[in-house]
């Protein structure tokens, strides 16, 4: 049973966003359909809607079969509601996946039905679904039964997300670190087979949500809401700096350590004696003593810091939108006047704008205020009035929104074109060095420790060094600027030792060779190395067709002659830590980024399983197999 490229469906369910695509292009591309992984309860119990249904208005209709006013009879009038779909609102949404786990099966089925209908596939369409590592065998059976029974598909297959990532990078041995929304998965893979022992699955407080909560803890006192911190995390100004990097303008940036606290408290100097009076107060540039505008005492009061971020949605809901708009206009006028007067200040701002983000103490980002948009819609204003209010409140340019994680505010259609988003209200929010501290709660250290435990649990010691040298960082949680580099630096600083240290107490001569004697009888002779077993075979095709069927793996001379005493380098601690080279033969993915590489790998696997192998090695379950074995048979076919 074979299939064509244009018949295959690939689906990747996620806690935040679900990816899907119908058909495999000649050059694999990012997912064409992206929908938020949430549904809304419909009026009928057990049914789900993809968008929030909002009451737009009411209209009166004359009942059929009634008399008319000319007849002198009463006219029966029925009132009906005018409903509309709100594609932006998430009020009342149900998210069926939490931390990768399916927590609401009815909602999950509704989400899969919505994705399938969005693709509008033909009848004879196989499906490859990317499975989360946390899913149990029972979960696999329930999903298999749903797809076969609901959509009457001819074939179905499941692929582990970590294995799919390896397919994308073309690496049969790797350590896959997948950073999701609420969790992280770390998997060691050898020959496209995951090591279940020591595998870190669904680690809590190690995903993108943990970074959002850290920002909320830091910025909450200033009036920041969770959604503000989420958008800040996705913006380019949020950056994870490598360990030991000084924060711009912070206490650890360009300042000498205080050796004499008493001197610092009284004079502002960092210590006793000459050469320590470096601050403005110590040099006499600022008065000493308590009170405002002093080096020691109360901090200068900043109006913005005192007020924090205004809750404009509450202001609008309270009927004070006119006062707020008048205040904003006055602020704009004052700002324009100050620019004209102070050319020096303008020059300084221009210089600060040319600095890299890591050296700016303060900067701003554009925040999309969906709560403000909901507040406007709840005012029962006409469409024209809402449009005028949006234009007055919007502080940014109207353009199609694409966040830094590639998640659109509105879902895509089946052709990959994004639906137009109307009425986005953007506000400019200023933030300080808190934007560099999203991972300041030990997030990197927790993930690094889990990576070490996963690799050290691999029983084949001689493969551990290769796993350290084949790191793959994926997941939209890792898309925060500087995250991958900071995690790699953390792993290096905590666990890597220099090669010279690693060989101090180990011999470079294999233990099965005795020490050479003066006669030369025991001099080690060069040994012939066997050729690589897969040197003439596509490793992806080889893995897809033989990994699950051990007796099909070709024997190699290396496996027959390999000694258990072969030197295995330094198995406990790595001497080098590297990432797998990013493939360069997918131009669309090169521009987009490889955080969603599991979807790319699933496309590769789908072509191998459904088109090349065609089920000869049980790469997928077909309809006949399902009818004979039932849902439990999927365990014999899953990758």
Coordinates of C-alpha atoms in Angstrom, one line a residue:
X1 CA 0.0 0.0 0.0
X2 CA 1.7 3.2 -1.2
X3 CA 0.7 6.8 -1.0
X4 CA 1.6 10.0 -2.7
X5 CA 3.3 13.1 -1.2
X6 CA 0.2 15.3 -1.6
X7 CA -2.0 12.8 0.3
X8 CA -0.1 12.8 3.6
X9 CA -1.1 14.7 6.7
X10 CA 1.3 15.6 9.5
X11 CA 0.0 16.9 12.9
X12 CA 2.0 18.1 15.9
X13 CA -0.2 18.8 18.9
X14 CA 1.3 21.2 21.5
X15 CA 0.3 22.7 24.8
X16 CA 0.2 26.2 23.2
X17 CA 0.0 25.8 19.5
X18 CA -0.8 22.9 17.2
X19 CA 1.0 22.5 13.8
X20 CA -0.5 20.7 10.8
X21 CA 0.1 20.3 7.1
X22 CA -1.5 18.5 4.2
X23 CA 1.0 17.3 1.6
X24 CA 4.7 17.1 1.6
X25 CA 6.4 19.7 -0.7
X26 CA 9.6 18.8 -2.6
X27 CA 11.6 21.0 -0.2
X28 CA 10.2 20.7 3.3
X29 CA 8.7 23.9 4.7
X30 CA 7.5 25.1 8.2
X31 CA 3.9 24.1 9.1
X32 CA 1.3 25.8 6.9
X33 CA -1.5 25.6 9.4
X34 CA -1.0 26.9 13.0
X35 CA -3.9 26.9 15.4
X36 CA -3.9 27.8 19.1
X37 CA -4.4 24.6 21.1
X38 CA -7.6 25.7 22.8
X39 CA -11.3 25.3 22.2
X40 CA -14.5 26.8 23.5
X41 CA -17.5 24.9 24.9
X42 CA -20.5 25.0 22.5
X43 CA -24.1 25.3 23.6
X44 CA -24.6 21.5 23.1
X45 CA -22.8 19.5 25.7
X46 CA -19.7 17.7 24.5
X47 CA -19.4 19.9 21.4
X48 CA -16.6 22.5 20.9
X49 CA -16.0 25.6 18.9
X50 CA -12.6 26.9 17.7
X51 CA -13.4 30.5 18.5
X52 CA -15.3 32.4 21.2
X53 CA -18.9 33.2 20.1
X54 CA -19.8 36.7 21.1
X55 CA -23.3 38.4 21.0
X56 CA -22.9 41.2 18.5
X57 CA -26.5 42.5 18.9
X58 CA -30.2 41.7 18.7
X59 CA -32.7 41.9 15.9
X60 CA -36.5 41.5 15.9
X61 CA -38.2 39.2 13.4
X62 CA -41.9 38.9 12.7
X63 CA -43.1 35.4 13.4
X64 CA -44.3 33.4 10.5
X65 CA -48.1 32.7 10.2
X66 CA -49.1 35.9 12.1
X67 CA -51.4 38.6 11.0
X68 CA -50.4 42.1 9.9
X69 CA -51.1 45.5 11.4
X70 CA -53.5 46.3 8.6
X71 CA -55.7 43.4 9.6
X72 CA -56.0 44.9 13.1
X73 CA -54.5 41.8 14.6
X74 CA -51.6 41.5 17.0
X75 CA -48.2 40.9 15.3
X76 CA -46.0 38.3 17.0
X77 CA -42.5 39.5 17.2
X78 CA -39.5 37.2 18.0
X79 CA -36.2 38.5 19.1
X80 CA -33.0 36.8 17.9
X81 CA -29.4 37.2 18.7
X82 CA -26.7 38.3 16.2
X83 CA -23.6 36.2 16.9
X84 CA -20.0 36.6 15.7
X85 CA -16.8 34.7 16.1
X86 CA -14.1 36.5 18.1
X87 CA -10.8 35.0 16.8
X88 CA -8.6 37.0 19.2
X89 CA -10.4 36.4 22.6
X90 CA -9.3 33.6 24.9
X91 CA -11.9 34.4 27.5
X92 CA -13.4 31.1 28.6
X93 CA -11.0 29.0 26.5
X94 CA -10.2 25.4 27.5
X95 CA -6.6 24.1 26.8
X96 CA -6.7 20.3 26.5
X97 CA -2.9 19.8 26.9
X98 CA -1.0 20.8 30.1
X99 CA 2.7 20.1 30.2
X100 CA 2.3 17.8 27.2
X101 CA -0.3 15.7 29.0
X102 CA -3.8 15.4 27.7
X103 CA -6.0 16.6 30.5
X104 CA -9.3 17.0 28.7
X105 CA -9.9 14.2 26.1
X106 CA -13.2 15.6 24.8
X107 CA -11.6 19.0 24.2
X108 CA -8.5 17.3 22.6
X109 CA -10.8 15.4 20.2
X110 CA -12.5 18.6 19.3
X111 CA -9.2 20.3 18.6
X112 CA -8.1 17.4 16.3
X113 CA -11.4 17.6 14.5
X114 CA -10.9 21.4 14.0
X115 CA -7.4 20.8 12.7
X116 CA -8.5 18.0 10.3
X117 CA -11.4 20.1 9.0
X118 CA -9.1 23.1 8.5
X119 CA -7.0 21.0 6.2
X120 CA -10.0 19.8 4.2
X121 CA -8.2 16.6 3.0
X122 CA -9.3 14.1 0.4
X123 CA -10.7 10.8 1.4
X124 CA -7.6 8.6 1.0
X125 CA -5.3 10.4 3.4
X126 CA -2.8 8.8 5.9
X127 CA -1.9 10.7 9.1
X128 CA 1.4 10.9 11.0
X129 CA 1.0 12.3 14.5
X130 CA 4.0 13.6 16.6
X131 CA 3.6 12.1 20.1
X132 CA 4.7 13.7 23.3
X133 CA 7.2 11.7 25.4
X134 CA 4.8 11.9 28.4
X135 CA 2.0 10.1 26.6
X136 CA 1.3 6.6 27.9
X137 CA 0.7 3.5 25.8
X138 CA -3.0 3.8 26.8
X139 CA -3.0 7.4 25.4
X140 CA -1.5 6.0 22.1
X141 CA -4.4 3.5 21.9
X142 CA -7.1 6.1 22.5
X143 CA -5.6 8.5 19.9
X144 CA -5.3 5.7 17.4
X145 CA -8.9 4.6 17.9
X146 CA -10.2 8.2 17.5
X147 CA -8.4 8.8 14.2
X148 CA -9.5 5.5 12.6
X149 CA -13.1 5.7 13.8
X150 CA -13.7 9.4 13.3
X151 CA -12.0 10.1 10.0
X152 CA -11.9 6.6 8.4
X153 CA -8.3 7.0 7.4
X154 CA -6.4 4.3 5.5
X155 CA -3.2 4.5 7.6
X156 CA -1.9 6.0 10.9
X157 CA 1.5 6.3 12.6
X158 CA 3.0 7.9 15.7
X159 CA 6.5 9.2 16.0
X160 CA 8.2 10.3 19.2
X161 CA 9.0 14.0 19.1
X162 CA 12.7 13.5 20.1
X163 CA 13.2 11.0 17.3
X164 CA 11.6 13.4 14.9
X165 CA 14.1 16.1 15.9
X166 CA 16.9 13.7 15.1
X167 CA 15.5 13.1 11.7
X168 CA 15.4 16.8 11.1
X169 CA 19.1 17.3 11.9
X170 CA 20.1 14.0 10.2
X171 CA 21.8 12.8 13.4
X172 CA 21.3 9.2 14.5
X173 CA 23.0 9.8 17.9
X174 CA 22.0 13.0 19.8
X175 CA 20.8 14.4 23.1
X176 CA 17.6 16.2 22.4
X177 CA 16.6 19.1 24.8
X178 CA 13.0 20.1 24.0
X179 CA 11.9 23.2 25.9
X180 CA 8.1 23.6 25.8
X181 CA 5.6 25.9 27.4
X182 CA 5.4 24.3 30.8
X183 CA 8.0 21.6 30.8
X184 CA 11.2 20.3 29.3
X185 CA 12.0 16.8 27.8
X186 CA 15.6 15.5 27.6
X187 CA 16.2 12.4 25.6
X188 CA 19.4 10.5 24.8
X189 CA 19.1 8.8 21.4
X190 CA 21.5 6.2 19.9
X191 CA 20.9 4.8 16.4
X192 CA 17.5 6.6 16.3
X193 CA 16.4 4.6 19.4
X194 CA 15.7 6.6 22.6
X195 CA 17.2 5.5 25.9
X196 CA 14.2 5.1 28.2
X197 CA 16.4 4.7 31.3
X198 CA 17.2 8.1 32.8
X199 CA 15.0 9.9 30.3
X200 CA 13.8 13.2 31.7
X201 CA 10.1 13.6 30.8
X202 CA 7.9 16.6 31.4
X203 CA 10.3 18.3 33.9
X204 CA 8.1 21.0 35.7
X205 CA 9.1 24.6 35.9
X206 CA 11.6 24.2 33.1
X207 CA 9.7 25.7 30.1
X208 CA 8.7 29.1 28.7
X209 CA 6.0 29.6 31.3
X210 CA 8.7 29.5 34.1
X211 CA 10.4 32.4 32.4
X212 CA 7.1 34.3 32.2
X213 CA 6.4 33.7 35.8
X214 CA 9.9 35.0 36.8
X215 CA 9.3 38.2 34.8
X216 CA 5.9 38.5 36.5
X217 CA 7.5 38.2 39.9
X218 CA 10.0 40.9 39.0
X219 CA 7.6 43.3 37.2
X220 CA 4.3 42.5 39.0
X221 CA 4.8 45.3 41.5
X222 CA 5.0 47.8 38.6
X223 CA 1.6 46.7 37.3
X224 CA 2.6 44.2 34.8
X225 CA 0.1 41.4 34.1
X226 CA 1.0 37.9 33.0
X227 CA 0.1 38.6 29.3
X228 CA 2.5 41.6 29.4
X229 CA 5.3 39.4 30.7
X230 CA 4.5 36.8 28.1
X231 CA 4.8 39.3 25.2
X232 CA 7.9 40.8 26.7
X233 CA 9.5 37.3 26.8
X234 CA 8.7 36.8 23.1
X235 CA 10.0 40.3 22.1
X236 CA 13.6 40.9 20.9
X237 CA 14.5 43.0 23.9
X238 CA 14.1 40.0 26.3
X239 CA 17.5 38.3 26.4
X240 CA 19.2 35.6 28.4
X241 CA 22.8 36.6 29.1
X242 CA 25.5 34.0 29.6
X243 CA 26.5 33.3 33.2
X244 CA 28.7 35.9 34.7
X245 CA 27.7 38.7 32.3
X246 CA 27.2 42.0 34.0
X247 CA 23.8 43.7 33.7
X248 CA 23.9 47.2 32.1
X249 CA 23.6 49.9 34.8
X250 CA 23.3 47.3 37.5
X251 CA 25.1 47.0 40.8
X252 CA 27.5 44.5 39.2
X253 CA 28.3 46.6 36.1
X254 CA 31.4 48.6 36.2
X255 CA 31.4 49.1 40.0
X256 CA 34.0 48.1 42.5
X257 CA 33.1 45.7 45.3
X258 CA 32.3 47.5 48.6
X259 CA 35.0 46.5 51.1
X260 CA 34.1 49.0 53.8
X261 CA 30.3 49.2 54.3
X262 CA 30.6 52.0 56.9
X263 CA 32.6 54.2 54.5
X264 CA 30.1 53.5 51.8
X265 CA 27.1 54.4 54.0
X266 CA 28.6 57.7 55.3
X267 CA 30.6 59.0 52.3
X268 CA 29.6 56.9 49.3
X269 CA 33.2 55.5 48.9
X270 CA 33.6 51.8 48.2
X271 CA 36.4 51.5 50.8
X272 CA 38.9 53.2 53.0
X273 CA 41.9 55.1 51.7
X274 CA 42.7 56.7 48.4
X275 CA 41.3 55.4 45.1
X276 CA 37.9 54.4 46.4
X277 CA 36.0 57.6 46.1
X278 CA 34.6 56.9 42.6
X279 CA 30.9 57.6 43.0
X280 CA 29.2 60.9 42.5
X281 CA 28.6 61.4 46.2
X282 CA 32.1 60.5 47.2
X283 CA 33.6 62.9 44.6
X284 CA 31.3 65.7 45.9
X285 CA 29.0 65.8 42.8
X286 CA 26.0 65.0 44.9
X287 CA 25.0 65.9 48.5
X288 CA 25.5 63.3 51.3
X289 CA 22.7 62.6 53.7
X290 CA 19.1 61.4 53.8
X291 CA 16.4 62.7 51.5
X292 CA 15.8 62.9 47.8
X293 CA 18.5 63.7 45.3
X294 CA 21.3 62.2 47.5
X295 CA 23.6 59.3 47.1
X296 CA 22.7 57.8 50.4
X297 CA 19.0 57.9 51.4
X298 CA 15.8 57.6 49.5
X299 CA 16.0 56.7 45.9
X300 CA 14.9 59.4 43.4
X301 CA 11.2 59.1 42.7
X302 CA 10.3 58.4 39.2
X303 CA 6.7 59.1 38.3
X304 CA 6.6 56.1 35.9
X305 CA 8.1 53.8 38.5
X306 CA 5.5 54.9 41.1
X307 CA 2.6 54.6 38.8
X308 CA 3.8 51.5 37.1
X309 CA 1.9 50.3 34.0
X310 CA -1.6 51.6 33.7
X311 CA -4.4 49.2 33.5
X312 CA -6.0 50.9 30.5
X313 CA -8.7 48.2 30.1
X314 CA -10.0 49.1 33.6
X315 CA -10.0 52.8 32.8
X316 CA -12.0 52.2 29.6
X317 CA -14.4 49.9 31.4
X318 CA -14.9 52.6 34.0
X319 CA -16.0 55.1 31.4
X320 CA -12.9 57.3 31.7
X321 CA -11.5 56.8 28.2
X322 CA -11.8 60.5 27.3
X323 CA -9.7 61.6 30.3
X324 CA -7.1 59.0 29.5
X325 CA -6.9 60.0 25.8
X326 CA -6.6 63.7 26.9
X327 CA -3.7 62.8 29.2
X328 CA -1.9 60.9 26.4
X329 CA -2.2 63.8 24.0
X330 CA -0.7 66.1 26.7
X331 CA 2.2 63.7 27.2
X332 CA 2.9 63.6 23.5
X333 CA 2.9 67.4 23.3
X334 CA 5.2 67.7 26.3
X335 CA 7.6 65.1 24.8
X336 CA 7.7 66.9 21.5
X337 CA 8.4 70.2 23.2
X338 CA 11.2 68.7 25.3
X339 CA 12.9 67.3 22.1
X340 CA 12.9 70.8 20.6
X341 CA 14.4 72.4 23.6
X342 CA 17.1 69.8 24.6
X343 CA 19.2 68.9 21.7
X344 CA 21.8 67.3 24.0
X345 CA 19.3 65.0 25.5
X346 CA 18.1 64.0 22.0
X347 CA 21.7 63.3 21.0
X348 CA 22.2 61.1 24.1
X349 CA 19.0 59.2 23.3
X350 CA 20.1 58.6 19.7
X351 CA 23.5 57.3 21.0
X352 CA 21.6 55.0 23.4
X353 CA 19.5 53.7 20.6
X354 CA 22.5 52.6 18.7
X355 CA 23.8 50.5 21.6
X356 CA 23.2 46.7 21.5
X357 CA 20.3 45.5 23.6
X358 CA 22.6 43.9 26.2
X359 CA 24.1 47.3 27.0
X360 CA 20.9 49.3 27.3
X361 CA 19.6 49.9 30.8
X362 CA 16.1 50.7 29.6
X363 CA 14.2 50.1 26.4
X364 CA 10.6 49.5 25.3
X365 CA 8.5 47.0 23.4
X366 CA 5.1 47.1 21.8
X367 CA 2.4 45.3 23.8
X368 CA -0.8 44.1 22.3
X369 CA -3.5 44.8 24.8
X370 CA -6.2 42.2 24.1
X371 CA -7.9 43.0 27.4
X372 CA -8.4 46.6 26.3
X373 CA -9.9 45.4 23.0
X374 CA -12.3 43.1 25.0
X375 CA -13.3 46.1 27.2
X376 CA -14.1 48.2 24.1
X377 CA -16.3 45.4 22.6
X378 CA -18.2 45.1 25.9
X379 CA -19.2 48.8 25.8
X380 CA -21.8 48.0 23.2
X381 CA -20.5 50.6 20.8
X382 CA -21.1 50.7 17.1
X383 CA -18.5 49.4 14.7
X384 CA -17.6 52.9 13.7
X385 CA -17.1 54.0 17.3
X386 CA -15.0 51.0 18.1
X387 CA -12.8 51.7 15.1
X388 CA -12.3 55.3 16.2
X389 CA -11.5 54.3 19.8
X390 CA -9.0 51.7 18.4
X391 CA -7.3 54.3 16.3
X392 CA -7.0 56.7 19.3
X393 CA -5.7 54.1 21.7
X394 CA -3.3 52.4 19.4
X395 CA 0.3 53.5 19.9
X396 CA 1.9 51.3 17.2
X397 CA 1.4 50.8 13.5
X398 CA -1.2 48.4 12.3
X399 CA 0.4 45.5 10.6
X400 CA 0.0 41.7 10.5
X401 CA 1.1 40.4 13.8
X402 CA 3.7 37.7 14.1
X403 CA 5.2 37.1 17.5
X404 CA 8.9 36.1 18.0
X405 CA 7.8 32.5 18.6
X406 CA 6.1 32.4 15.2
X407 CA 2.6 32.1 16.8
X408 CA 0.1 34.3 15.1
X409 CA -2.7 36.1 17.0
X410 CA -5.1 34.5 14.6
X411 CA -5.1 31.1 13.1
X412 CA -4.0 30.3 9.6
X413 CA -6.2 28.8 6.9
X414 CA -5.6 25.6 5.1
X415 CA -3.5 27.3 2.4
X416 CA -1.1 28.7 4.9
X417 CA -2.2 32.3 4.4
X418 CA -2.9 34.1 7.7
X419 CA -6.4 35.5 8.4
X420 CA -6.5 39.2 8.7
X421 CA -6.4 40.5 12.2
X422 CA -8.5 43.5 12.9
X423 CA -8.4 46.0 15.7
X424 CA -5.1 45.2 17.4
X425 CA -4.3 47.8 20.0
X426 CA -0.6 48.2 20.7
X427 CA 0.9 50.1 23.6
X428 CA 4.5 51.0 24.1
X429 CA 5.8 49.7 27.5
X430 CA 9.2 50.6 28.9
X431 CA 11.2 48.0 30.9
X432 CA 14.6 48.0 32.6
X433 CA 17.1 45.3 33.3
X434 CA 14.4 42.9 34.5
X435 CA 14.2 41.8 30.8
X436 CA 17.6 40.0 31.2
X437 CA 16.5 38.0 34.3
X438 CA 13.8 35.7 32.9
X439 CA 16.0 32.7 33.8
X440 CA 17.3 34.1 37.1
X441 CA 15.5 31.5 39.2
X442 CA 17.9 28.6 38.4
X443 CA 16.1 27.5 35.3
X444 CA 19.3 26.9 33.3
X445 CA 20.9 25.0 36.2
X446 CA 17.8 22.7 36.5
X447 CA 17.9 21.9 32.8
X448 CA 21.7 21.4 32.8
X449 CA 21.4 18.9 35.8
X450 CA 18.7 17.0 34.0
X451 CA 20.9 16.7 30.8
X452 CA 23.8 15.4 32.9
X453 CA 21.6 12.8 34.6
X454 CA 20.1 11.7 31.3
X455 CA 23.5 11.1 29.6
X456 CA 25.1 9.5 32.6
X457 CA 22.3 7.0 32.7
X458 CA 23.2 5.6 29.3
X459 CA 24.5 2.1 29.9
X460 CA 26.9 2.1 27.0
X461 CA 29.6 4.2 28.4
X462 CA 31.5 4.6 25.1
X463 CA 28.5 6.4 23.6
X464 CA 28.3 9.1 26.2
X465 CA 31.0 11.3 24.8
X466 CA 29.2 11.4 21.4
X467 CA 26.0 12.3 23.1
X468 CA 27.7 15.3 24.8
X469 CA 29.0 16.3 21.4
X470 CA 25.6 16.0 19.7
X471 CA 23.3 18.4 21.6
X472 CA 20.1 19.5 19.9
X473 CA 18.1 22.4 21.4
X474 CA 14.5 22.6 20.2
X475 CA 11.1 23.8 21.4
X476 CA 9.5 27.3 21.2
X477 CA 10.5 27.8 24.8
X478 CA 14.1 27.9 23.7
X479 CA 13.4 30.7 21.2
X480 CA 14.0 33.4 23.8
X481 CA 17.0 35.4 22.7
X482 CA 20.3 34.0 24.0
X483 CA 18.7 31.0 25.7
X484 CA 20.6 28.3 23.8
X485 CA 23.9 30.0 24.1
X486 CA 23.4 30.5 27.9
X487 CA 22.3 26.9 28.4
X488 CA 25.4 25.7 26.5
X489 CA 27.6 27.9 28.6
X490 CA 26.0 26.6 31.8
X491 CA 26.6 23.0 30.8
X492 CA 30.2 23.8 29.9
X493 CA 30.9 25.6 33.1
X494 CA 29.3 22.9 35.3
X495 CA 30.4 19.6 33.8
X496 CA 33.1 20.0 31.1
X497 CA 36.7 19.3 32.1
X498 CA 39.8 19.9 29.9
X499 CA 41.1 17.0 27.8
X500 CA 44.4 17.1 29.7
X501 CA 42.7 16.6 33.0
X502 CA 40.6 13.7 31.6
X503 CA 43.7 11.7 30.6
X504 CA 45.8 12.1 33.7
X505 CA 44.8 8.8 35.1
X506 CA 43.9 6.9 32.0
X507 CA 46.0 5.1 29.4
X508 CA 45.8 5.9 25.8
X509 CA 46.8 2.3 25.0
X510 CA 43.9 -0.2 24.9
X511 CA 44.0 -2.5 27.9
X512 CA 44.1 -5.7 25.8
X513 CA 47.6 -4.9 24.6
X514 CA 50.6 -5.6 26.8
X515 CA 53.5 -3.3 27.3
X516 CA 56.1 -3.6 24.5
X517 CA 59.3 -5.4 25.3
X518 CA 62.9 -4.7 24.1
X519 CA 62.6 -7.5 21.5
X520 CA 59.7 -5.8 19.8
X521 CA 57.6 -8.9 20.0
X522 CA 54.8 -7.1 21.8
X523 CA 54.9 -3.9 19.8
X524 CA 51.3 -3.0 18.9
X525 CA 50.6 -3.6 15.2
X526 CA 48.2 -1.4 13.2
X527 CA 44.7 -3.0 13.1
X528 CA 42.4 -2.9 10.1
X529 CA 39.3 -0.9 10.8
X530 CA 36.1 -2.2 9.2
X531 CA 34.2 0.1 6.9
X532 CA 31.1 1.9 8.1
X533 CA 28.1 -0.3 7.8
X534 CA 25.9 2.4 6.4
X535 CA 28.4 4.2 4.2
X536 CA 26.4 3.5 1.1
X537 CA 22.9 3.7 2.7
X538 CA 20.8 6.7 3.6
X539 CA 20.9 6.6 7.4
X540 CA 17.4 8.0 7.6
X541 CA 16.0 5.3 5.4
X542 CA 18.1 2.7 7.1
X543 CA 16.8 3.7 10.5
X544 CA 13.2 4.0 9.4
X545 CA 13.1 0.5 7.9
X546 CA 15.3 -1.4 10.4
X547 CA 15.3 0.3 13.8
X548 CA 12.1 -1.4 14.9
X549 CA 13.1 -4.8 13.3
X550 CA 16.5 -5.8 14.9
X551 CA 17.0 -8.8 12.7
X552 CA 17.1 -6.6 9.6
X553 CA 20.1 -4.7 10.8
X554 CA 23.1 -5.8 8.7
X555 CA 25.9 -7.3 10.9
X556 CA 29.2 -5.5 10.9
X557 CA 32.8 -6.6 11.6
X558 CA 33.0 -4.0 14.2
X559 CA 30.3 -5.6 16.3
X560 CA 31.9 -9.0 16.0
X561 CA 35.5 -8.0 16.9
X562 CA 34.8 -5.2 19.4
X563 CA 36.3 -5.9 22.7
X564 CA 34.7 -5.0 26.0
X565 CA 38.1 -3.6 27.1
X566 CA 38.2 -0.9 24.4
X567 CA 39.2 2.5 25.8
X568 CA 36.0 4.5 26.2
X569 CA 37.4 8.0 26.8
X570 CA 36.2 9.8 29.9
X571 CA 32.7 8.4 30.3
X572 CA 31.7 10.2 33.5
X573 CA 32.5 13.8 32.6
X574 CA 32.7 15.3 29.1
X575 CA 35.8 16.8 27.7
X576 CA 33.8 18.7 25.1
X577 CA 30.2 19.8 24.7
X578 CA 28.9 20.7 21.2
X579 CA 25.7 21.2 19.3
X580 CA 24.7 19.3 16.1
X581 CA 25.3 21.3 13.0
X582 CA 22.2 22.9 11.7
X583 CA 21.2 21.4 8.3
X584 CA 21.6 23.9 5.4
X585 CA 19.6 22.1 2.7
X586 CA 16.1 23.4 3.9
X587 CA 16.2 27.2 2.9
X588 CA 12.7 27.9 4.3
X589 CA 13.6 26.4 7.7
X590 CA 17.0 28.2 7.7
X591 CA 15.1 31.6 7.6
X592 CA 12.4 30.5 10.0
X593 CA 14.5 28.8 12.7
X594 CA 14.7 25.2 13.9
X595 CA 12.9 25.4 17.2
X596 CA 10.0 23.4 15.6
X597 CA 12.5 20.9 14.0
X598 CA 10.3 18.0 15.2
X599 CA 7.8 19.0 12.5
X600 CA 10.5 19.0 9.9
X601 CA 11.7 15.5 11.1
X602 CA 8.1 14.3 10.9
X603 CA 7.9 15.3 7.3
X604 CA 11.1 13.4 6.5
X605 CA 9.8 10.3 8.4
X606 CA 6.3 10.6 6.7
X607 CA 7.9 10.5 3.2
X608 CA 10.1 7.5 4.2
X609 CA 7.3 5.5 5.9
X610 CA 4.4 6.2 3.6
X611 CA 6.1 6.8 0.2
X612 CA 9.5 5.0 0.2
X613 CA 8.9 2.0 2.5
X614 CA 5.2 1.7 1.9
X615 CA 4.6 -0.4 5.0
X616 CA 6.9 -3.2 4.2
X617 CA 8.6 -3.0 7.6
X618 CA 5.5 -2.0 9.6
X619 CA 6.2 1.7 9.7
X620 CA 2.5 2.5 10.0
X621 CA -0.8 0.8 10.9
X622 CA -3.2 0.4 8.0
X623 CA -7.0 -0.1 8.1
X624 CA -6.7 -3.9 7.8
X625 CA -4.3 -4.1 10.7
X626 CA -6.6 -1.9 12.8
X627 CA -9.6 -4.1 12.0
X628 CA -7.6 -7.2 12.9
X629 CA -5.7 -6.0 16.0
X630 CA -7.6 -3.1 17.3
X631 CA -6.1 0.1 18.9
X632 CA -3.6 -1.9 21.0
X633 CA -1.8 -3.0 17.8
X634 CA -0.3 0.6 17.4
X635 CA 2.5 -0.4 19.7
X636 CA 4.0 -2.6 17.0
X637 CA 4.1 0.2 14.5
X638 CA 5.1 3.4 16.4
X639 CA 8.5 5.0 15.9

